[in-house]
Coordinates of C-alpha atoms in Angstrom, one line a residue:
X1 CA -24.9 -35.4 -8.6
X2 CA -24.3 -33.7 -5.3
X3 CA -25.8 -30.4 -4.5
X4 CA -23.7 -27.8 -2.9
X5 CA -25.0 -26.6 0.5
X6 CA -25.0 -22.9 0.7
X7 CA -24.1 -21.6 4.2
X8 CA -25.6 -18.4 5.5
X9 CA -23.2 -16.2 7.4
X10 CA -24.9 -14.5 10.2
X11 CA -22.0 -13.4 12.4
X12 CA -20.4 -10.0 12.0
X13 CA -16.9 -9.0 13.0
X14 CA -16.1 -5.3 13.2
X15 CA -12.7 -3.8 13.2
X16 CA -11.3 -0.3 13.2
X17 CA -8.3 1.0 11.2
X18 CA -6.7 4.2 10.4
X19 CA -6.4 5.4 6.7
X20 CA -2.9 4.1 6.2
X21 CA -3.7 0.6 7.6
X22 CA -6.8 0.4 5.4
X23 CA -4.9 1.6 2.3
X24 CA -2.3 -1.1 2.9
X25 CA -5.1 -3.8 3.4
X26 CA -6.8 -2.7 0.3
X27 CA -3.5 -2.9 -1.7
X28 CA -3.0 -6.4 -0.5
X29 CA -6.6 -7.4 -1.3
X30 CA -6.5 -5.8 -4.9
X31 CA -3.4 -8.0 -5.6
X32 CA -5.5 -11.2 -5.2
X33 CA -8.2 -12.8 -7.2
X34 CA -10.9 -12.1 -4.7
X35 CA -13.6 -9.7 -5.7
X36 CA -14.8 -8.8 -2.2
X37 CA -12.8 -7.6 0.7
X38 CA -14.9 -9.7 3.1
X39 CA -13.9 -12.9 1.2
X40 CA -10.2 -12.0 1.3
X41 CA -10.4 -11.2 5.1
X42 CA -12.2 -14.4 5.8
X43 CA -9.6 -16.5 4.1
X44 CA -6.8 -14.6 5.9
X45 CA -8.4 -15.0 9.3
X46 CA -9.2 -18.6 8.8
X47 CA -5.7 -19.3 7.5
X48 CA -6.9 -20.5 4.1
X49 CA -4.8 -20.1 1.0
X50 CA -5.2 -16.8 -0.9
X51 CA -4.5 -16.7 -4.6
X52 CA -2.3 -13.7 -5.6
X53 CA -2.5 -12.3 -9.1
X54 CA 0.6 -12.7 -11.2
X55 CA 1.3 -10.2 -14.0
X56 CA 3.5 -11.1 -16.9
X57 CA 5.2 -7.8 -17.9
X58 CA 6.2 -9.0 -21.2
X59 CA 2.6 -10.2 -22.0
X60 CA 1.4 -6.8 -20.8
X61 CA 3.8 -5.0 -23.1
X62 CA 2.9 -7.2 -26.0
X63 CA -0.8 -6.6 -25.4
X64 CA -0.4 -2.8 -25.4
X65 CA 1.6 -2.9 -28.6
X66 CA -1.0 -5.1 -30.2
X67 CA -3.8 -2.7 -29.2
X68 CA -1.9 0.1 -30.8
X69 CA -1.4 -1.9 -34.0
X70 CA -5.2 -2.8 -33.9
X71 CA -6.0 0.9 -33.8
X72 CA -3.6 1.6 -36.8
X73 CA -5.2 -1.3 -38.8
X74 CA -8.7 -0.1 -38.0
X75 CA -7.8 3.4 -39.2
X76 CA -6.2 2.0 -42.4
X77 CA -9.2 -0.3 -43.1
X78 CA -11.7 2.6 -42.7
X79 CA -9.7 4.6 -45.2
X80 CA -9.7 1.6 -47.5
X81 CA -13.4 1.2 -47.2
X82 CA -14.0 4.8 -48.0
X83 CA -11.9 4.5 -51.0
X84 CA -13.8 1.4 -52.3
X85 CA -17.1 3.2 -51.7
X86 CA -15.8 6.2 -53.8
X87 CA -14.7 3.7 -56.5
X88 CA -18.3 2.5 -56.9
X89 CA -19.5 6.1 -57.6
X90 CA -16.7 7.2 -59.9
X91 CA -17.7 8.1 -63.5
X92 CA -14.4 9.4 -64.9
X93 CA -11.2 7.4 -65.6
X94 CA -8.7 10.0 -64.2
X95 CA -10.3 9.8 -60.8
X96 CA -10.0 5.9 -61.1
X97 CA -6.2 6.2 -61.7
X98 CA -5.8 8.5 -58.7
X99 CA -7.7 5.9 -56.6
X100 CA -5.3 3.2 -57.8
X101 CA -2.3 5.1 -56.7
X102 CA -3.8 5.8 -53.3
X103 CA -4.8 2.1 -53.0
X104 CA -1.2 1.0 -53.5
X105 CA 0.0 3.1 -50.6
X106 CA -2.8 1.9 -48.3
X107 CA -2.0 -1.7 -49.3
X108 CA 1.7 -1.2 -48.4
X109 CA 0.6 0.2 -45.0
X110 CA -1.6 -2.7 -44.3
X111 CA 1.1 -5.2 -45.3
X112 CA 3.7 -3.4 -43.1
X113 CA 1.3 -3.6 -40.0
X114 CA 0.5 -7.2 -40.6
X115 CA 4.3 -8.0 -40.8
X116 CA 4.8 -6.1 -37.5
X117 CA 2.0 -8.2 -35.9
X118 CA 3.6 -11.4 -37.2
X119 CA 7.0 -10.3 -35.8
X120 CA 5.6 -9.4 -32.4
X121 CA 3.7 -12.7 -32.0
X122 CA 6.8 -14.7 -33.0
X123 CA 8.9 -12.6 -30.5
X124 CA 6.4 -13.3 -27.6
X125 CA 6.2 -17.0 -28.6
X126 CA 10.0 -17.3 -28.4
X127 CA 10.0 -15.6 -25.0
X128 CA 7.5 -18.0 -23.6
X129 CA 9.4 -20.9 -24.9
X130 CA 12.4 -19.9 -22.9
X131 CA 10.5 -19.8 -19.6

């Protein structure tokens, strides 16, 4: 197994820019996968390939809608857990009947959100198949 030899960089290159030039450079750098500006500049100066980030807008839209659905499901599950805890401490039957009615509406809400998630996933899958 070969060991990678780590090179120490001892030479500094200084450069002056105005604000607009630096903002433009920073914008170009942030659209790449490089974490450090120095790495990006070194690759540009040495004419090495730079990997540019590619954003899939449909995937971003899907992710944001999934995050909203996740928040909705978390809220519904919290309400459901509270209802179950209350069920364990109930002593009277009329309260139990009320809980059953509330439970049915919560169950319908959960099922509707799950169906929405299934639809969105199928929709994104179909979009990716076309590409």
